[in-house]
Tab-separated table of C-alpha atoms and ligand atoms in Angstrom:
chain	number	residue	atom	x	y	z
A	231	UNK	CA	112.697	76.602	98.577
A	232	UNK	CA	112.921	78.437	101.511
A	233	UNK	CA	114.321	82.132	101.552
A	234	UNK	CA	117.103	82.190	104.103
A	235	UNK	CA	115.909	80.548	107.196
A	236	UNK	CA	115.822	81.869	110.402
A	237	UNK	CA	115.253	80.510	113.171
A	238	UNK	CA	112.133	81.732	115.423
A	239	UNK	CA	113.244	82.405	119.104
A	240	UNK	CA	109.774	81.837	120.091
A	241	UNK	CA	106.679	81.053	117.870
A	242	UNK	CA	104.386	84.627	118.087
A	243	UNK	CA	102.627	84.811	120.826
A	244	UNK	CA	99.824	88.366	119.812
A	245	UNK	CA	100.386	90.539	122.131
A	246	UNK	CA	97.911	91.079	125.103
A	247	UNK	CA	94.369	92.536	123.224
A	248	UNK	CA	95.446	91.244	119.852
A	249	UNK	CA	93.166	88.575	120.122
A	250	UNK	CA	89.526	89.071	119.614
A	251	UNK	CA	86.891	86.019	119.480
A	252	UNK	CA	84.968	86.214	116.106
A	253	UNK	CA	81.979	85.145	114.876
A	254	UNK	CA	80.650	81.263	114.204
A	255	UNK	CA	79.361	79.382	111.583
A	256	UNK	CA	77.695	76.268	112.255
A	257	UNK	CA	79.898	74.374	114.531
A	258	UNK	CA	82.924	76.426	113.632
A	259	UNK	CA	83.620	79.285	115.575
A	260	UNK	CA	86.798	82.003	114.208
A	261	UNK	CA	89.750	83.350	116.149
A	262	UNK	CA	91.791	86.472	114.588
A	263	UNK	CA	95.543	86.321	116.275
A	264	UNK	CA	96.741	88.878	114.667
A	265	UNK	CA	100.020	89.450	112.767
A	266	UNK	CA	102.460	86.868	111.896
A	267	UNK	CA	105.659	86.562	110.430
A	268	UNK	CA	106.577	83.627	108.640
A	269	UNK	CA	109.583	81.429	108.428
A	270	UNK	CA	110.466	82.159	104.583
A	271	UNK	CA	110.468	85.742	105.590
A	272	UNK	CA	107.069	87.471	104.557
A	273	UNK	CA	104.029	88.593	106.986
A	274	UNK	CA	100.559	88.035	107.074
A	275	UNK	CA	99.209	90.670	108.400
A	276	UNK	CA	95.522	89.019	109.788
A	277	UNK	CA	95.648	85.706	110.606
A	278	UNK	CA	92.124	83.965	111.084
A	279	UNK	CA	91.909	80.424	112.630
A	280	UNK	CA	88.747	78.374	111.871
A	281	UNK	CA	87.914	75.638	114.792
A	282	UNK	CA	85.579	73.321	116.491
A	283	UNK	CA	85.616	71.891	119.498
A	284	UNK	CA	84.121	69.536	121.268
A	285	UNK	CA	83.639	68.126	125.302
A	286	UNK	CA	84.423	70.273	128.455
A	287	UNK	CA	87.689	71.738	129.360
A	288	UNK	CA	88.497	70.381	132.732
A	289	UNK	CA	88.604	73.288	135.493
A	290	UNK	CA	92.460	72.002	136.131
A	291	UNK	CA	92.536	72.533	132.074
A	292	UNK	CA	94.345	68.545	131.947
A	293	UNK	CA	91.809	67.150	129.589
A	294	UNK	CA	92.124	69.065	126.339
A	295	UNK	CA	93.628	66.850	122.925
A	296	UNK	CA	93.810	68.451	119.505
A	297	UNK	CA	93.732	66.413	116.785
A	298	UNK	CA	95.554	68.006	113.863
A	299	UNK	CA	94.084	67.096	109.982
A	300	UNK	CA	95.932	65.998	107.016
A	301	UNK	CA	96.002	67.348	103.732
A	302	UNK	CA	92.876	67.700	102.244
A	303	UNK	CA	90.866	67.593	105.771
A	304	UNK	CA	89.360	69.886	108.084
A	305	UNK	CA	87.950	70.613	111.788
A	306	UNK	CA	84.891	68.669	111.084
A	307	UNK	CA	86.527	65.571	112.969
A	308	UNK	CA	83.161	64.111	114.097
A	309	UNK	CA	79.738	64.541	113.851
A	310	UNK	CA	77.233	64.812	111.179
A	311	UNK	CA	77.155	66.700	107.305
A	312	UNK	CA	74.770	69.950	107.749
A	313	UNK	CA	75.513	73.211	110.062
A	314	UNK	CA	78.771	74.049	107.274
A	315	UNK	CA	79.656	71.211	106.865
A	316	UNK	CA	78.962	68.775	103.513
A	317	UNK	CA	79.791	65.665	104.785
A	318	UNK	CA	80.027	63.637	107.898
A	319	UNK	CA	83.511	63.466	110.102
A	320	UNK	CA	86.437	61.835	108.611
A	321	UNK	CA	87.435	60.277	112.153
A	322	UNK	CA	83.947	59.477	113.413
A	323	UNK	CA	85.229	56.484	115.020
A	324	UNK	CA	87.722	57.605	116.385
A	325	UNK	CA	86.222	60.528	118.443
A	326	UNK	CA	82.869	61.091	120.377
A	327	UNK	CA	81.236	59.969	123.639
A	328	UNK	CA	82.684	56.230	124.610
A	329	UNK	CA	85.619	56.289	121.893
A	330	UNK	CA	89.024	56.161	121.249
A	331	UNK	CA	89.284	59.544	122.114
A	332	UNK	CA	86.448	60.115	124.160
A	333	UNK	CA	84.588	63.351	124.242
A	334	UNK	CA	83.130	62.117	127.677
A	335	UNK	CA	86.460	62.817	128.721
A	336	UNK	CA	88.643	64.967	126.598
A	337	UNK	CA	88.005	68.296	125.483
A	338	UNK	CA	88.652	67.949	121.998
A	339	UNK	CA	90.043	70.951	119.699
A	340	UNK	CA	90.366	70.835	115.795
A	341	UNK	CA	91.669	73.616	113.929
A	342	UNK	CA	91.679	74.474	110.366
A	343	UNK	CA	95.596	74.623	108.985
A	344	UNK	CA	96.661	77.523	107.473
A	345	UNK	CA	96.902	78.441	104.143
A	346	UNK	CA	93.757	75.907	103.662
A	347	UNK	CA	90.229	76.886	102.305
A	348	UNK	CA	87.820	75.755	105.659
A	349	UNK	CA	87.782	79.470	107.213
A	350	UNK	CA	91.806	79.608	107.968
A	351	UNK	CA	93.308	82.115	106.434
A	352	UNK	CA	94.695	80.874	102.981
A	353	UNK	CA	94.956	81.969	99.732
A	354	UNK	CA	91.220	82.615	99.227
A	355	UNK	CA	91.189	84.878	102.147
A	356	UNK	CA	90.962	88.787	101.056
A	357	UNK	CA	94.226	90.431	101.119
A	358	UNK	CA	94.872	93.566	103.381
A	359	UNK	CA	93.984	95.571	99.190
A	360	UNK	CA	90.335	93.259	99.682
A	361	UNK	CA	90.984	91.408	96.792
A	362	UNK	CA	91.629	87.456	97.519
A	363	UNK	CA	94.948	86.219	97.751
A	364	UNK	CA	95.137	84.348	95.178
A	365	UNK	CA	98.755	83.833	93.520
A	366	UNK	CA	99.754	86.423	96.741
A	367	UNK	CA	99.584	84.117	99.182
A	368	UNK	CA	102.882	83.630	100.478
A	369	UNK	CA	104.910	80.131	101.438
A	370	UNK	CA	104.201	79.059	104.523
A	371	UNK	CA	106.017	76.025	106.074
A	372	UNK	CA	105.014	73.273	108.922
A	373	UNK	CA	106.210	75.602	111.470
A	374	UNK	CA	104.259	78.301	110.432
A	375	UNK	CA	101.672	76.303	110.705
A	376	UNK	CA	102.006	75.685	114.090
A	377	UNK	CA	102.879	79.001	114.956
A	378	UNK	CA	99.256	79.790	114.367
A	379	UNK	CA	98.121	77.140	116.062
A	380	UNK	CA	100.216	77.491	119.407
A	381	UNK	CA	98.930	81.282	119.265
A	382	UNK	CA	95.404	79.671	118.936
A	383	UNK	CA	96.484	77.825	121.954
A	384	UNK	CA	97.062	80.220	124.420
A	385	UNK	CA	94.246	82.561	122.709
A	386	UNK	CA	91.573	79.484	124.346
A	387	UNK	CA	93.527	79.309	127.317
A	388	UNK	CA	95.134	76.129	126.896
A	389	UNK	CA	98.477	75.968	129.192
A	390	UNK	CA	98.682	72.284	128.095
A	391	UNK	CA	97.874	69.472	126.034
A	392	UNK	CA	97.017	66.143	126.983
A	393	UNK	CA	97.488	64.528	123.678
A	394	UNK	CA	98.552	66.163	119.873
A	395	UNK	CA	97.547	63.599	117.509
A	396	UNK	CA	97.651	63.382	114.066
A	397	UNK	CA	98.437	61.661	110.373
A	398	UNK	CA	99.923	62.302	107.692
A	399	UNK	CA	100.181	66.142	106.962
A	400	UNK	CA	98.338	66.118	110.592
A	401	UNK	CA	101.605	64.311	111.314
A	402	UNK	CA	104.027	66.431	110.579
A	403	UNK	CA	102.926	69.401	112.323
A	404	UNK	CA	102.289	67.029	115.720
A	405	UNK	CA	106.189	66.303	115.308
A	406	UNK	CA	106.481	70.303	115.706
A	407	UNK	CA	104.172	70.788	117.866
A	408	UNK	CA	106.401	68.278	120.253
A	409	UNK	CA	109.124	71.090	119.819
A	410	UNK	CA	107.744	74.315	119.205
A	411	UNK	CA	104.988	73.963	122.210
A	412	UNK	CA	107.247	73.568	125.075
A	413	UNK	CA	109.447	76.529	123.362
A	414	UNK	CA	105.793	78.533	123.564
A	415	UNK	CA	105.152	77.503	127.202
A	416	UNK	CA	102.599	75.207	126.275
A	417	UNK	CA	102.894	71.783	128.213
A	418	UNK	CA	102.623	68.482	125.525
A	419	UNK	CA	102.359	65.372	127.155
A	420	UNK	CA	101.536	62.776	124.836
A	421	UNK	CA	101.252	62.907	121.351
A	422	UNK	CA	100.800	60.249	118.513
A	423	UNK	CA	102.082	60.116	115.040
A	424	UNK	CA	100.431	58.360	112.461
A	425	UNK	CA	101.416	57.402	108.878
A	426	UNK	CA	103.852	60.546	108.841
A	427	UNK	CA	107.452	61.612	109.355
A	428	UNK	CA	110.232	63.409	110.514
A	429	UNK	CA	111.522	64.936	107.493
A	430	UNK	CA	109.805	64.850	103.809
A	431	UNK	CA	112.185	63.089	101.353
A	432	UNK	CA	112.770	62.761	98.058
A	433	UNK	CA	110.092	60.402	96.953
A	434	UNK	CA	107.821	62.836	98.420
A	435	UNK	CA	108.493	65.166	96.423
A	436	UNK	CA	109.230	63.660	93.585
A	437	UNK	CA	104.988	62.655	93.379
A	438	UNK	CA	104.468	66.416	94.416
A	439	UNK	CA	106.077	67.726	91.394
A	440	UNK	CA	104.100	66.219	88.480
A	441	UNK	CA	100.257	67.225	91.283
A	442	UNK	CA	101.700	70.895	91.323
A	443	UNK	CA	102.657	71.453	87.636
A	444	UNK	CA	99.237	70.085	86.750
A	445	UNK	CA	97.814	72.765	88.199
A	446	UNK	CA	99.878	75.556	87.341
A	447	UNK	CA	99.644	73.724	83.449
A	448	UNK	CA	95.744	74.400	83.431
A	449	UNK	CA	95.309	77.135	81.578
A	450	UNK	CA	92.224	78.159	83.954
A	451	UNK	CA	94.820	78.544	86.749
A	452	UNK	CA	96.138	82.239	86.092
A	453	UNK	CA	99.259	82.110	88.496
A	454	UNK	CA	96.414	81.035	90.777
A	455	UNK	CA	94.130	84.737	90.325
A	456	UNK	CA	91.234	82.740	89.227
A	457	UNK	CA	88.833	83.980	92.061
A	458	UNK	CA	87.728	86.612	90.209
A	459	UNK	CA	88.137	85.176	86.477
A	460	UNK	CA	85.267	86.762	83.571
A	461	UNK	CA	84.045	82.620	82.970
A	462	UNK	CA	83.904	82.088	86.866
A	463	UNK	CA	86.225	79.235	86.342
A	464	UNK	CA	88.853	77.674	88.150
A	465	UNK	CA	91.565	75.420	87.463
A	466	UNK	CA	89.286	71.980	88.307
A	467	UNK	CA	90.690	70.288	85.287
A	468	UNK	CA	94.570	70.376	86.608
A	469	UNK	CA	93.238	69.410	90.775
A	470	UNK	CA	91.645	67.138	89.463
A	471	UNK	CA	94.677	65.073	87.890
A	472	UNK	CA	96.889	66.230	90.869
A	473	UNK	CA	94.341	64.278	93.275
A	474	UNK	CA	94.843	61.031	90.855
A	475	UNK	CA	97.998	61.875	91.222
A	476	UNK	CA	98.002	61.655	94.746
A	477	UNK	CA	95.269	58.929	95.330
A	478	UNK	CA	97.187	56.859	93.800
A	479	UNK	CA	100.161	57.196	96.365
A	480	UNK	CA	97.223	57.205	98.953
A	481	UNK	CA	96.693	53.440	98.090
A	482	UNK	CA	98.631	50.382	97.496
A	483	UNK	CA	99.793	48.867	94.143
A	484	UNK	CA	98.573	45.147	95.944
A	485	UNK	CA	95.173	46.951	96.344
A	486	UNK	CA	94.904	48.387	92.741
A	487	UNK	CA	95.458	45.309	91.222
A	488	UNK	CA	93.051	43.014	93.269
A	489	UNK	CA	90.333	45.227	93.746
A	490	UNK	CA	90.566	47.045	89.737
A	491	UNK	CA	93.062	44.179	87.771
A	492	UNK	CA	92.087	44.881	84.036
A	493	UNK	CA	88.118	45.112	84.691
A	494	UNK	CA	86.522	47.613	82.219
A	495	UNK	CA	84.163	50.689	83.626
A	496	UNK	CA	80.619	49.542	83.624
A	497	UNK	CA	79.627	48.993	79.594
A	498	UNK	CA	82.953	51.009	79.018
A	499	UNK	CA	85.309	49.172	76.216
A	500	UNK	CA	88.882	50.450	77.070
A	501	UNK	CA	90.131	49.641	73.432
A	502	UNK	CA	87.680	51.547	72.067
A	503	UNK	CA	87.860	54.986	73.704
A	504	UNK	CA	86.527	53.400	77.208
A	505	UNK	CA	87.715	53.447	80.555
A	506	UNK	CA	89.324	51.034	82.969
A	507	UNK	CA	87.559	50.792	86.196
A	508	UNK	CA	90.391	51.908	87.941
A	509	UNK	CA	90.318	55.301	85.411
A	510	UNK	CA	87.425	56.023	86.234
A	511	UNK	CA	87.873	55.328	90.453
A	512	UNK	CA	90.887	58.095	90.015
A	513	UNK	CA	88.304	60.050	87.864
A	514	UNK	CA	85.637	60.074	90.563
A	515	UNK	CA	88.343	60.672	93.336
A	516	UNK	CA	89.852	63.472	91.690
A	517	UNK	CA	86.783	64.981	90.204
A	518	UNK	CA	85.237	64.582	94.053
A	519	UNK	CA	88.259	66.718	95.306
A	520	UNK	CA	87.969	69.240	92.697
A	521	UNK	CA	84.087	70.363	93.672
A	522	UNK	CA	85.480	70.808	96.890
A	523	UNK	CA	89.026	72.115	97.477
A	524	UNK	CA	90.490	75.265	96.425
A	525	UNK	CA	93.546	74.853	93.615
A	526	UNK	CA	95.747	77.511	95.701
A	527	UNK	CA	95.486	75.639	99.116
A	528	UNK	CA	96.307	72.374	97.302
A	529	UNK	CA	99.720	74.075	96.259
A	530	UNK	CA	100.159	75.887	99.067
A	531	UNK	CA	99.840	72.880	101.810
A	532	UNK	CA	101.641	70.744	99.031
A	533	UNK	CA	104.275	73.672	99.180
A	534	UNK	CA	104.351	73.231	102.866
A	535	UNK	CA	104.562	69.691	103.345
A	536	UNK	CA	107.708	69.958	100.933
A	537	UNK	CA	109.404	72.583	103.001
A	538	UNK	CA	108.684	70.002	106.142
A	539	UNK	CA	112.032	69.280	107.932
A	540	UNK	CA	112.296	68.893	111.526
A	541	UNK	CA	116.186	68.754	111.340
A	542	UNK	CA	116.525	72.418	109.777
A	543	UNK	CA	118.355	74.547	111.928
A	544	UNK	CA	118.124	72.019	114.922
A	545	UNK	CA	121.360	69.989	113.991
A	546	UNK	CA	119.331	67.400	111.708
A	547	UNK	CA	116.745	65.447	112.243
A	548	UNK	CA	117.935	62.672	114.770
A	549	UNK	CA	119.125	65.658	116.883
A	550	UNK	CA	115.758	66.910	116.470
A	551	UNK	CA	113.953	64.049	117.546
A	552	UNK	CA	116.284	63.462	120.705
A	553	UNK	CA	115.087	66.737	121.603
A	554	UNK	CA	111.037	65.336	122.133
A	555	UNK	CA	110.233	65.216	125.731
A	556	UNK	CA	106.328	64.027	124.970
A	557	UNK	CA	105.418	60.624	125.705
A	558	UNK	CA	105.391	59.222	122.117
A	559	UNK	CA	103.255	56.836	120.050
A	560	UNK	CA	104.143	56.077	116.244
A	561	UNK	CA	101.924	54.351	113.991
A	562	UNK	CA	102.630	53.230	110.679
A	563	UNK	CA	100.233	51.513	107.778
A	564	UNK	CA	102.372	48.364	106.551
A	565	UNK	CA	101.431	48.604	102.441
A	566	UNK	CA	101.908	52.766	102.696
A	567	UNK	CA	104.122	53.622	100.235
A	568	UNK	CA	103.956	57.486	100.582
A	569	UNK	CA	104.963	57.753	104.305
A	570	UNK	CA	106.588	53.983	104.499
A	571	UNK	CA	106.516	52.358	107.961
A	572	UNK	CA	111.015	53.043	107.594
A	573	UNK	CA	110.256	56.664	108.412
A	574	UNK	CA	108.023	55.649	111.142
A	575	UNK	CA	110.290	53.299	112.674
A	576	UNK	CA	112.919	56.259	112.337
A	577	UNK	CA	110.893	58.207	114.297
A	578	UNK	CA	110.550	55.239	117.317
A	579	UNK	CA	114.842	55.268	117.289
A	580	UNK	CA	115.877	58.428	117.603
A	581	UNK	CA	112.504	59.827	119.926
A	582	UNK	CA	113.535	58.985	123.886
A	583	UNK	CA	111.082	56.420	125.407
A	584	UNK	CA	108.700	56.216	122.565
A	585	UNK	CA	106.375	53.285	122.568
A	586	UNK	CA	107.334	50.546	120.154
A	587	UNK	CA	105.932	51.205	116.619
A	588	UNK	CA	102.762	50.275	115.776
A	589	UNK	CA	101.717	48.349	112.383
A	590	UNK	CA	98.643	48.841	111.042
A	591	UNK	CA	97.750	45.891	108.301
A	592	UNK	CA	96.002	47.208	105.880
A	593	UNK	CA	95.730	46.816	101.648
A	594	UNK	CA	94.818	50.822	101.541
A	595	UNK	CA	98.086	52.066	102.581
A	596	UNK	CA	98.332	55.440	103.280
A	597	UNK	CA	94.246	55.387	103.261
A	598	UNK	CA	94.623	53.048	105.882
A	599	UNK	CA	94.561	55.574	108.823
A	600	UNK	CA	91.079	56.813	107.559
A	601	UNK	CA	89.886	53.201	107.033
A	602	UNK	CA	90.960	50.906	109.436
A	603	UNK	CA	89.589	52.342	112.701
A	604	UNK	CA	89.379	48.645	114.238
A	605	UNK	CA	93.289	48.931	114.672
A	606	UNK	CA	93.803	52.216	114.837
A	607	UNK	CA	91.315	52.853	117.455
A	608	UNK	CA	92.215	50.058	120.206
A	609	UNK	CA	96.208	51.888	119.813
A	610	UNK	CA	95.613	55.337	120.373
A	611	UNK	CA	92.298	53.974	123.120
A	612	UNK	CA	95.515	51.569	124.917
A	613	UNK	CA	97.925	54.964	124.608
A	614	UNK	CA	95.850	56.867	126.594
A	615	UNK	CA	94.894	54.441	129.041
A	616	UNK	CA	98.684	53.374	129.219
A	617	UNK	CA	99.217	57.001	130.630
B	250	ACO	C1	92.070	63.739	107.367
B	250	ACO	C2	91.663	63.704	106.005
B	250	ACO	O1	92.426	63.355	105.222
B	250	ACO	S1	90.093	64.114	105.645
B	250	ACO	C3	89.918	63.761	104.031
B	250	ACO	C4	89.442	62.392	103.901
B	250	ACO	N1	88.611	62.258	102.827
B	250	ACO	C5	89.129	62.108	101.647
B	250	ACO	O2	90.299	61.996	101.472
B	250	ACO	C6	88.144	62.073	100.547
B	250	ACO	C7	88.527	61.067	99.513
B	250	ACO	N2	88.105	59.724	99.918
B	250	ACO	C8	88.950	58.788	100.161
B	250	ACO	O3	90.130	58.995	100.026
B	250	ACO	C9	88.373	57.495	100.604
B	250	ACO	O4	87.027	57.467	100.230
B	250	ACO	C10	88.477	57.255	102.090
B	250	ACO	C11	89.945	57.136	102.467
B	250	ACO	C12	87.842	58.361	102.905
B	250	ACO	C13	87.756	55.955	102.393
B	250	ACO	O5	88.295	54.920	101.638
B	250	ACO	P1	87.378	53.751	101.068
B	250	ACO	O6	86.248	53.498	101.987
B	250	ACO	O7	88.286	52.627	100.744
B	250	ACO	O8	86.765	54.414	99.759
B	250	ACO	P2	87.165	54.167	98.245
B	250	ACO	O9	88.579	54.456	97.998
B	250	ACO	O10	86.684	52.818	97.856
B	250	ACO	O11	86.304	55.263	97.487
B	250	ACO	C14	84.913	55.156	97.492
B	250	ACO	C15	84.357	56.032	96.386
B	250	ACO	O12	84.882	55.607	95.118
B	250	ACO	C16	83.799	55.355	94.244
B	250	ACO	N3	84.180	54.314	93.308
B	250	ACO	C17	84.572	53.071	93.583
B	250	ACO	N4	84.836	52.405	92.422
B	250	ACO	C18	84.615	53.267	91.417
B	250	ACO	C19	84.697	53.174	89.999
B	250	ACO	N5	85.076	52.052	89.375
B	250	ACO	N6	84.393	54.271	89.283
B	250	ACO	C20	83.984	55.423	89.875
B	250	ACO	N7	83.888	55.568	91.227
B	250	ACO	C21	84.197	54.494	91.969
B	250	ACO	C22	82.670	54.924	95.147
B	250	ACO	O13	81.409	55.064	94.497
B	250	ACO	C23	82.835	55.885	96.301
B	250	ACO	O14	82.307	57.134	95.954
B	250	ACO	P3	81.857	58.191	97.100
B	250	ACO	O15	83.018	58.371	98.009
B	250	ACO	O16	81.546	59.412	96.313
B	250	ACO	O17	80.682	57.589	97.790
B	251	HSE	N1	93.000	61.332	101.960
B	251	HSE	C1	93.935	62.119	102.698
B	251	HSE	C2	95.271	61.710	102.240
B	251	HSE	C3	96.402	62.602	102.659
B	251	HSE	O1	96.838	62.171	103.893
B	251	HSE	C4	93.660	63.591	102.468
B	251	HSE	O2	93.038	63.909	101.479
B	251	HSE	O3	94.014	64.409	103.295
């Protein structure tokens, strides 16, 4: 895992000049920030941040909320495919004029995480030699992360956040962010949690390990220099089963079963060489995932959920979480059995003043926070107006 930690005095902050507005494409615009060291003890030497925002930043600069996406997401929060962008937001509901988080209101910031493949710098980025990454691409963790992001921060001029909200892998880093922001001079008043935790356990990983070796199994993976491979190919075969993999944990068993039982696929005859319908749902999900995701950012983001632990190096993670000073709201999705509502409710304990936790019902589990925007919405929309 991690090469001997250290401890960051204060997440980089590039020095005056060292940030330079880049270019845009479609909605995104780029910011480079520079150098950065990272927590396992290696340096990126450019870092690029991909972002969108949307709304006005107040002239008091109170009004500005990022919204931090999970694992396989990206800045495109809201709004439609087209201008970059393939498809549609994946929390449409949940922001734009007149909702939840209202871009009437808020000025709204999304960035792309590191080590991704949306225009962050990950492991399909060109190396310092011009060639990608690839296999290069060193281990980032949650912190680094949000080291990049608090530099993208102050590089906007943000002095404070209204809200930090996020799920899942959004999740964890808006648990940092509660730390590592006020350490950076960077005000966080509220944030919200959602279908996450403090610390990534042993279940966790245990699903990881099987998503990670099925890429590094495919034979089209190279120690992940398949960028510039003589057939063009990639290691689609082994994302693909790591997203079934994953899907899988993303929904619940009660769902499976009710919605899939035993039905066959279509005309498909699964004694005879033919596919359950549920085979061929993981199929679709996982072939879906593998047209559009990059094999090295799955393993790296994987990699740096695993190394997630807000307890390292902070006397554990209760001491840790007795340390938040941000008005706190913790959701949880009652059938998800990757983040289970206990490590939510962990969260609620040990965080000073949180807001009870909130269930979400739901048969998608983990899904649930990118489903069920009835519940999710009115919580976050009663958060904010609870300020
Ligand atoms: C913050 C972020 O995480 S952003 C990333 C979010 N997006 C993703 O994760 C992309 C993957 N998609 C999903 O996980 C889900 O579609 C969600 C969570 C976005 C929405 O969940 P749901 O509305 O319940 O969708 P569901 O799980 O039923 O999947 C629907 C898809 O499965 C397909 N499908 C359903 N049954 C079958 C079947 N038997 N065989 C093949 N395909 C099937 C549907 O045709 C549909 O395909 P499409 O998405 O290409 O149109
Ligand atoms: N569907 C989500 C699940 C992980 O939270 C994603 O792909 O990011």
């Amino acid at each position: 895992m991690l090469a001997p930690s250290r401890t960051r005095e204060k997440p980089p902050v590039p020095a005056s000049g060292a940030w330079r507005e880049g270019d845009s494409a479609g909605r995104r615009r780029f910011a480079d920030l520079g150098a950065f060291d990272l927590e396992a003890g290696e340096r990126l030497p450019a870092v690029r941040v991909a972002y969108e925002t949307w709304g006005e930043l107040a002239p008091d600069g109170s009004n500005a909320v990022l919204v931090l996406h999970a694992l396989t997401g990206d800045s495109h929060v809201t709004g439609p495919a087209g201008e970059g962008h393939a498809t549609g937001g994946w929390w449409e509901e949940m922001v734009g004029p007149g909702r939840p988080i209202d871009t009437d209101r808020y000025f709204v910031v999304v960035p792309n995480v590191l080590g991704g493949c949306q225009g962050t710098t990950g492991p399909s980025s060109p190396a310092p030699d011009g060639r990608p990454w690839g296999g290069r691409f060193p281990f980032v963790t949650t912190r680094d992360q949000v080291a990049v992001e608090v530099a993208l921060t102050h590089a906007l001029g943000i002095t404070s956040w209204e809200l930090v909200i996020g799920a899942s892998m959004g999740g964890l880093r808006v648990l940092e962010w509660a730390l590592l922001g006020p350490e950076a001079d960077i005000e966080v008043r509220n944030i919200a949690a959602i279908a996450t935790t403090a610390q990534v356990g042993g279940d966790q990983i245990a699903w990881s390990h099987p998503q990670l070796a099925a890429i590094r199994m495919d034979p089209r993976f190279r120690d992940g220099d398949y960028y510039t491979a003589p057939d063009g190919e990639g290691p689609h075969a082994g994302l693909s089963v790591a997203r079934q993999i994953a899907h899988t944990t993303y929904r619940s068993a009660f769902e499976l079963d009710n919605r899939f039982g035993r039905l066959p696929q279509g005309g498909e005859d699964p004694f005879a060489g033919g596919r359950f319908a549920v085979q061929s749902y993981l199929d679709h999900h996982g072939d879906k995932l593998a047209r559009r995701f990059d094999a090295n950012s799955y393993v790296v983001l994987t990699e740096s959920m695993l190394s997630h632990d807000l307890g390292r190096d902070r006397g554990g993670v209760e001491n840790a979480l007795t340390q938040i000073t941000a008005r706190s709201l913790v959701v949880a999705v009652d059938s998800d059995r990757l983040f289970p509502p206990s490590q939510s409710a962990r969260l609620v304990t040990w965080i000073p003043g949180a807001d009870p936790l909130r269930i979400v019902t739901s048969d998608h589990g983990h899904d649930g926070f990118l489903v069920e925007f009835d519940q999710i919405g009115p919580i976050v929309a009663e958060f904010l107006a609870g300020e």
